[in-house]
Structure formats: C-alpha cells, structure tokens
Amino acid sequence: MRNLIGLVLCGGKSSRMGTDKGTLVRDGCTWAEHMRAKLRQLDLKTYVSINPLQFEKYGQFFSSTAMIPDAVDVKGPLGGLLSAHLRFPKKNVLVVPCDMVDLDVSLLQRLLDIRRQIVQADVYLYGHAEFTEPLCAIYTASGLRKLFVSYNEGNLTDFSVKRATQSLSVVYLPIPEHTDGFRNYNTPECVAEWQEADCMDKGVSVVYPEL
C-alpha cells in the first residue's frame, strides 16, 4: 500500500458528452471529486490525470500538486497512465475513469486483495482474455516501466490500453454478474437515463456546469 497511489483519469476530450465529464456534478461534487473520494476511502494518496488545457479549470477543485498533466506524446488514457509513471516511477497505480460514477468501492478493494495474494503480475483488472475493463485496474510500476520503455523506443504505436496490456502479465478478476459498477457515462442521453432512474430511487440529481 505504501507503493500504491490512486489516479482518476479526466484528460479525455469528452466529445460525445459535449462538455468536460470530470466537471459534471453529482451529490454536490464534481465527477472527478466523486471518483477521487472513492479511491481515498482506501487510504490512497490520489491524483487527477488531466490534459494541460484543463489545468486552470481543475485548479478550482484540486491543488496543483494533486493534478498530473499529460507529459508524454501518447493519446488517450494510456497517456495519463504513462504521465503518472513519469512523475512517480516507483509507484503502482490504481486507476479509475472519472465517468464510472456507479463504481462500488468494494470492487476496488478486491483489486487490492488480489494484488496482495499474487505479487508477480504487471496488471490486475476485471475481465478475461476476450473482454477486459482496463481502466479500473492496478498497474504496477514494473508494468508501466515496460510500456514506457516501449514508448521511448518508438514501439508503442497503438495507444489502446487494452492492446497495450496484451504485452504484460495480467491477473484477471471475474466481473460480477449483477453490477452496474463498470458502466461509463459517455453521452447526455446516458446521463439522462441514469438521472431519471436515480431520481426515482434516491432523489439524486445531476447538474451540468455552464458551457
């Protein structure tokens, strides 16, 4: 645990949502803060992965030391992971995306438990060889180092996180049958459906920031 940090991925373009997903609000806090709070329940020092253009906006919610701007020429979530590795090369990283707001902390705890039991792997994630959820996972420092070396040598030509993990030693946890915890909210329609269902059950509302 001393060598493990949490990372919330917020650096995407959110093109399908039409606004920055990390700044959408649930229960009085942004999605980015919401996901950071889940990781901090595990007593992890947690950081927020952003692109450089988001620094000022996210500075309203996080300290400058809590933000890790993209520092490598790699697109997508993989760039956020490698940028975190560049800043903390000896740390293992428990990563979650900012839009997986239904994720239960117990699923994160299971990742920690299996990491304690099996220590030789590079990555710990949910799924199987045909389907994986690579953005709710633990990436070890050694695994990230392998990816970073591949990037430096110009061999990391495909920036898909799923494809990148195929070159690493992976431990797969079975995805629970009855859970919506891995659901991503990528469009306003997805949010509207969730809002309608959640309001009926819990009286929870979703507030969009001004564009």
mmCIF file of C-alpha atoms in Angstrom:
data_model
loop_
_atom_site.group_PDB
_atom_site.id
_atom_site.type_symbol
_atom_site.label_atom_id
_atom_site.label_comp_id
_atom_site.label_asym_id
_atom_site.label_seq_id
_atom_site.Cartn_x
_atom_site.Cartn_y
_atom_site.Cartn_z
ATOM 1 C CA MET A 1 0.000 0.000 0.000
ATOM 2 C CA ARG A 2 2.911 2.364 0.639
ATOM 3 C CA ASN A 3 3.898 1.990 -3.019
ATOM 4 C CA LEU A 4 0.356 2.449 -4.357
ATOM 5 C CA ILE A 5 -1.321 5.675 -5.472
ATOM 6 C CA GLY A 6 -4.767 6.364 -6.881
ATOM 7 C CA LEU A 7 -5.352 8.042 -10.246
ATOM 8 C CA VAL A 8 -8.577 9.470 -11.685
ATOM 9 C CA LEU A 9 -8.488 9.839 -15.470
ATOM 10 C CA CYS A 10 -10.031 13.154 -16.573
ATOM 11 C CA GLY A 11 -7.933 14.142 -19.576
ATOM 12 C CA GLY A 12 -10.219 12.952 -22.371
ATOM 13 C CA LYS A 13 -11.940 15.249 -24.851
ATOM 14 C CA SER A 14 -15.473 14.225 -23.725
ATOM 15 C CA SER A 15 -16.542 14.807 -27.336
ATOM 16 C CA ARG A 16 -19.624 12.598 -27.108
ATOM 17 C CA MET A 17 -20.743 14.241 -23.869
ATOM 18 C CA GLY A 18 -20.257 17.735 -25.278
ATOM 19 C CA THR A 19 -18.733 19.028 -22.042
ATOM 20 C CA ASP A 20 -15.930 18.033 -19.691
ATOM 21 C CA LYS A 21 -17.221 14.927 -17.897
ATOM 22 C CA GLY A 22 -14.960 15.384 -14.906
ATOM 23 C CA THR A 23 -16.676 18.693 -14.058
ATOM 24 C CA LEU A 24 -20.231 17.346 -14.131
ATOM 25 C CA VAL A 25 -21.765 17.346 -10.670
ATOM 26 C CA ARG A 26 -23.248 14.551 -8.594
ATOM 27 C CA ASP A 27 -24.329 14.880 -4.975
ATOM 28 C CA GLY A 28 -22.772 18.307 -4.733
ATOM 29 C CA CYS A 29 -19.317 17.467 -6.078
ATOM 30 C CA THR A 30 -17.774 17.006 -9.499
ATOM 31 C CA TRP A 31 -17.430 13.562 -11.005
ATOM 32 C CA ALA A 32 -13.662 13.911 -10.671
ATOM 33 C CA GLU A 33 -14.008 14.648 -6.939
ATOM 34 C CA HIS A 34 -16.554 11.854 -6.603
ATOM 35 C CA MET A 35 -14.145 9.280 -8.029
ATOM 36 C CA ARG A 36 -11.210 10.652 -6.082
ATOM 37 C CA ALA A 37 -13.217 10.230 -2.879
ATOM 38 C CA LYS A 38 -13.769 6.541 -3.697
ATOM 39 C CA LEU A 39 -10.030 5.969 -4.004
ATOM 40 C CA ARG A 40 -9.322 7.926 -0.855
ATOM 41 C CA GLN A 41 -11.676 5.629 1.050
ATOM 42 C CA LEU A 42 -8.930 3.060 0.527
ATOM 43 C CA ASP A 43 -6.418 5.387 2.214
ATOM 44 C CA LEU A 44 -4.657 6.072 -1.066
ATOM 45 C CA LYS A 45 -2.941 9.314 -1.930
ATOM 46 C CA THR A 46 -4.860 10.126 -5.081
ATOM 47 C CA TYR A 47 -4.140 12.282 -8.126
ATOM 48 C CA VAL A 48 -6.141 13.549 -11.085
ATOM 49 C CA SER A 49 -4.904 12.990 -14.625
ATOM 50 C CA ILE A 50 -5.687 15.931 -16.934
ATOM 51 C CA ASN A 51 -4.532 17.418 -20.201
ATOM 52 C CA PRO A 52 -2.619 20.722 -19.921
ATOM 53 C CA LEU A 53 -5.599 22.759 -21.159
ATOM 54 C CA GLN A 54 -7.630 21.646 -18.143
ATOM 55 C CA PHE A 55 -5.167 22.872 -15.539
ATOM 56 C CA GLU A 56 -6.916 26.149 -14.776
ATOM 57 C CA LYS A 57 -10.401 24.639 -14.692
ATOM 58 C CA TYR A 58 -9.450 21.734 -12.450
ATOM 59 C CA GLY A 59 -7.475 24.093 -10.242
ATOM 60 C CA GLN A 60 -10.867 25.208 -8.916
ATOM 61 C CA PHE A 61 -11.331 21.771 -7.344
ATOM 62 C CA PHE A 62 -7.832 20.388 -6.770
ATOM 63 C CA SER A 63 -4.450 21.646 -5.643
ATOM 64 C CA SER A 64 -1.731 21.936 -8.263
ATOM 65 C CA THR A 65 0.168 19.047 -6.652
ATOM 66 C CA ALA A 66 -2.895 16.787 -6.961
ATOM 67 C CA MET A 67 -3.046 17.223 -10.748
ATOM 68 C CA ILE A 68 -0.869 15.343 -13.239
ATOM 69 C CA PRO A 69 -0.989 16.983 -16.687
ATOM 70 C CA ASP A 70 -0.178 14.814 -19.695
ATOM 71 C CA ALA A 71 3.583 14.819 -20.196
ATOM 72 C CA VAL A 72 4.009 12.245 -22.982
ATOM 73 C CA ASP A 73 3.009 12.229 -26.630
ATOM 74 C CA VAL A 74 0.511 9.402 -26.189
ATOM 75 C CA LYS A 75 -3.193 9.797 -26.814
ATOM 76 C CA GLY A 76 -5.984 8.701 -24.515
ATOM 77 C CA PRO A 77 -5.928 7.070 -21.070
ATOM 78 C CA LEU A 78 -2.575 5.437 -21.747
ATOM 79 C CA GLY A 79 -1.020 8.891 -21.881
ATOM 80 C CA GLY A 80 -2.426 9.628 -18.433
ATOM 81 C CA LEU A 81 -1.014 6.405 -17.025
ATOM 82 C CA LEU A 82 2.432 6.970 -18.506
ATOM 83 C CA SER A 83 2.462 10.588 -17.317
ATOM 84 C CA ALA A 84 1.691 9.385 -13.783
ATOM 85 C CA HIS A 85 4.506 6.853 -14.115
ATOM 86 C CA LEU A 86 6.876 9.571 -15.291
ATOM 87 C CA ARG A 87 6.092 11.570 -12.144
ATOM 88 C CA PHE A 88 6.074 8.585 -9.773
ATOM 89 C CA PRO A 89 8.238 5.903 -11.442
ATOM 90 C CA LYS A 90 8.339 3.652 -8.367
ATOM 91 C CA LYS A 91 4.634 3.725 -7.607
ATOM 92 C CA ASN A 92 1.948 1.209 -8.520
ATOM 93 C CA VAL A 93 -1.230 2.910 -9.765
ATOM 94 C CA LEU A 94 -4.869 2.081 -9.030
ATOM 95 C CA VAL A 95 -6.669 3.847 -11.851
ATOM 96 C CA VAL A 96 -10.338 4.698 -12.459
ATOM 97 C CA PRO A 97 -12.031 6.895 -15.087
ATOM 98 C CA CYS A 98 -13.974 9.962 -13.998
ATOM 99 C CA ASP A 99 -17.204 8.727 -15.619
ATOM 100 C CA MET A 100 -17.511 5.372 -13.813
ATOM 101 C CA VAL A 101 -19.544 7.048 -11.074
ATOM 102 C CA ASP A 102 -21.555 3.942 -10.103
ATOM 103 C CA LEU A 103 -18.400 2.021 -9.189
ATOM 104 C CA ASP A 104 -18.594 0.454 -5.743
ATOM 105 C CA VAL A 105 -15.526 0.753 -3.532
ATOM 106 C CA SER A 106 -15.765 -2.974 -2.786
ATOM 107 C CA LEU A 107 -14.711 -3.684 -6.385
ATOM 108 C CA LEU A 108 -11.590 -1.593 -5.838
ATOM 109 C CA GLN A 109 -10.914 -3.395 -2.582
ATOM 110 C CA ARG A 110 -10.982 -6.720 -4.432
ATOM 111 C CA LEU A 111 -8.208 -5.442 -6.699
ATOM 112 C CA LEU A 112 -6.128 -4.607 -3.654
ATOM 113 C CA ASP A 113 -6.795 -8.025 -2.150
ATOM 114 C CA ILE A 114 -5.718 -9.957 -5.246
ATOM 115 C CA ARG A 115 -2.615 -7.756 -5.566
ATOM 116 C CA ARG A 116 -1.598 -8.843 -2.053
ATOM 117 C CA GLN A 117 -2.106 -12.507 -2.939
ATOM 118 C CA ILE A 118 -0.398 -12.507 -6.351
ATOM 119 C CA VAL A 119 2.554 -10.145 -6.490
ATOM 120 C CA GLN A 120 4.337 -11.121 -9.716
ATOM 121 C CA ALA A 121 1.908 -9.675 -12.293
ATOM 122 C CA ASP A 122 2.138 -6.359 -14.162
ATOM 123 C CA VAL A 123 -1.593 -5.580 -14.226
ATOM 124 C CA TYR A 124 -4.649 -6.543 -12.150
ATOM 125 C CA LEU A 125 -8.008 -5.945 -13.782
ATOM 126 C CA TYR A 126 -11.533 -7.230 -14.253
ATOM 127 C CA GLY A 127 -12.436 -9.396 -17.237
ATOM 128 C CA HIS A 128 -10.929 -12.273 -19.189
ATOM 129 C CA ALA A 129 -8.749 -12.731 -22.235
ATOM 130 C CA GLU A 130 -11.556 -11.727 -24.667
ATOM 131 C CA PHE A 131 -13.008 -8.801 -22.701
ATOM 132 C CA THR A 132 -11.350 -6.586 -20.119
ATOM 133 C CA GLU A 133 -12.052 -3.419 -18.174
ATOM 134 C CA PRO A 134 -8.547 -1.880 -18.286
ATOM 135 C CA LEU A 135 -9.490 1.463 -16.746
ATOM 136 C CA CYS A 136 -10.465 0.043 -13.381
ATOM 137 C CA ALA A 137 -7.217 -1.702 -12.590
ATOM 138 C CA ILE A 138 -3.913 -1.758 -10.782
ATOM 139 C CA TYR A 139 -0.857 -1.124 -12.967
ATOM 140 C CA THR A 140 2.389 -1.969 -11.244
ATOM 141 C CA ALA A 141 5.466 0.204 -11.567
ATOM 142 C CA SER A 142 7.226 -2.637 -13.381
ATOM 143 C CA GLY A 143 4.390 -2.984 -15.890
ATOM 144 C CA LEU A 144 4.242 0.744 -16.552
ATOM 145 C CA ARG A 145 8.015 0.766 -16.915
ATOM 146 C CA LYS A 146 7.747 -1.819 -19.694
ATOM 147 C CA LEU A 147 5.174 0.312 -21.504
ATOM 148 C CA PHE A 148 7.279 3.444 -21.031
ATOM 149 C CA VAL A 149 10.361 1.727 -22.459
ATOM 150 C CA SER A 150 8.276 0.606 -25.432
ATOM 151 C CA TYR A 151 7.089 4.197 -25.880
ATOM 152 C CA ASN A 152 10.646 5.599 -25.699
ATOM 153 C CA GLU A 153 11.846 3.075 -28.260
ATOM 154 C CA GLY A 154 9.051 4.042 -30.649
ATOM 155 C CA ASN A 155 7.406 0.639 -30.444
ATOM 156 C CA LEU A 156 4.206 1.807 -28.776
ATOM 157 C CA THR A 157 2.372 2.639 -31.979
ATOM 158 C CA ASP A 158 -1.124 1.661 -30.816
ATOM 159 C CA PHE A 159 -2.355 3.764 -27.924
ATOM 160 C CA SER A 160 -5.192 1.410 -26.934
ATOM 161 C CA VAL A 161 -4.870 0.485 -23.261
ATOM 162 C CA LYS A 162 -6.441 -2.912 -23.951
ATOM 163 C CA ARG A 163 -3.884 -3.723 -26.635
ATOM 164 C CA ALA A 164 -1.038 -2.371 -24.526
ATOM 165 C CA THR A 165 -1.890 -4.759 -21.679
ATOM 166 C CA GLN A 166 -1.604 -7.725 -24.042
ATOM 167 C CA SER A 167 2.175 -7.421 -23.796
ATOM 168 C CA LEU A 168 2.056 -7.564 -19.989
ATOM 169 C CA SER A 169 1.476 -10.218 -17.353
ATOM 170 C CA VAL A 170 -2.175 -9.842 -16.342
ATOM 171 C CA VAL A 171 -4.265 -11.189 -13.479
ATOM 172 C CA TYR A 172 -7.966 -11.233 -14.351
ATOM 173 C CA LEU A 173 -10.722 -10.905 -11.769
ATOM 174 C CA PRO A 174 -14.191 -12.124 -12.796
ATOM 175 C CA ILE A 175 -16.703 -9.352 -13.433
ATOM 176 C CA PRO A 176 -19.659 -9.730 -11.032
ATOM 177 C CA GLU A 177 -22.836 -10.733 -12.855
ATOM 178 C CA HIS A 178 -25.164 -8.289 -11.156
ATOM 179 C CA THR A 179 -23.439 -4.929 -11.104
ATOM 180 C CA ASP A 180 -23.636 -1.657 -12.993
ATOM 181 C CA GLY A 181 -20.415 -0.519 -11.405
ATOM 182 C CA PHE A 182 -18.411 -0.578 -14.638
ATOM 183 C CA ARG A 183 -20.914 1.482 -16.595
ATOM 184 C CA ASN A 184 -19.441 4.533 -18.332
ATOM 185 C CA TYR A 185 -21.498 7.661 -18.962
ATOM 186 C CA ASN A 186 -20.329 8.989 -22.309
ATOM 187 C CA THR A 187 -23.346 10.904 -23.657
ATOM 188 C CA PRO A 188 -26.055 13.242 -22.314
ATOM 189 C CA GLU A 189 -28.581 10.523 -23.122
ATOM 190 C CA CYS A 190 -26.792 8.071 -20.811
ATOM 191 C CA VAL A 191 -26.794 10.658 -18.044
ATOM 192 C CA ALA A 192 -30.476 11.443 -18.597
ATOM 193 C CA GLU A 193 -31.402 7.758 -18.298
ATOM 194 C CA TRP A 194 -29.339 7.402 -15.130
ATOM 195 C CA GLN A 195 -30.759 10.638 -13.703
ATOM 196 C CA GLU A 196 -34.332 9.525 -14.287
ATOM 197 C CA ALA A 197 -33.768 6.128 -12.665
ATOM 198 C CA ASP A 198 -31.730 7.521 -9.790
ATOM 199 C CA CYS A 199 -34.187 10.296 -9.037
ATOM 200 C CA MET A 200 -36.942 7.725 -8.737
ATOM 201 C CA ASP A 201 -34.876 5.594 -6.354
ATOM 202 C CA LYS A 202 -32.845 8.102 -4.372
ATOM 203 C CA GLY A 203 -33.817 11.638 -5.258
ATOM 204 C CA VAL A 204 -30.346 12.290 -6.695
ATOM 205 C CA SER A 205 -29.914 14.989 -9.330
ATOM 206 C CA VAL A 206 -27.265 15.704 -11.940
ATOM 207 C CA VAL A 207 -26.222 19.297 -12.619
ATOM 208 C CA TYR A 208 -24.343 20.354 -15.735
ATOM 209 C CA PRO A 209 -21.793 23.170 -15.430
ATOM 210 C CA GLU A 210 -22.151 26.203 -17.653
ATOM 211 C CA LEU A 211 -20.517 25.719 -21.046
#
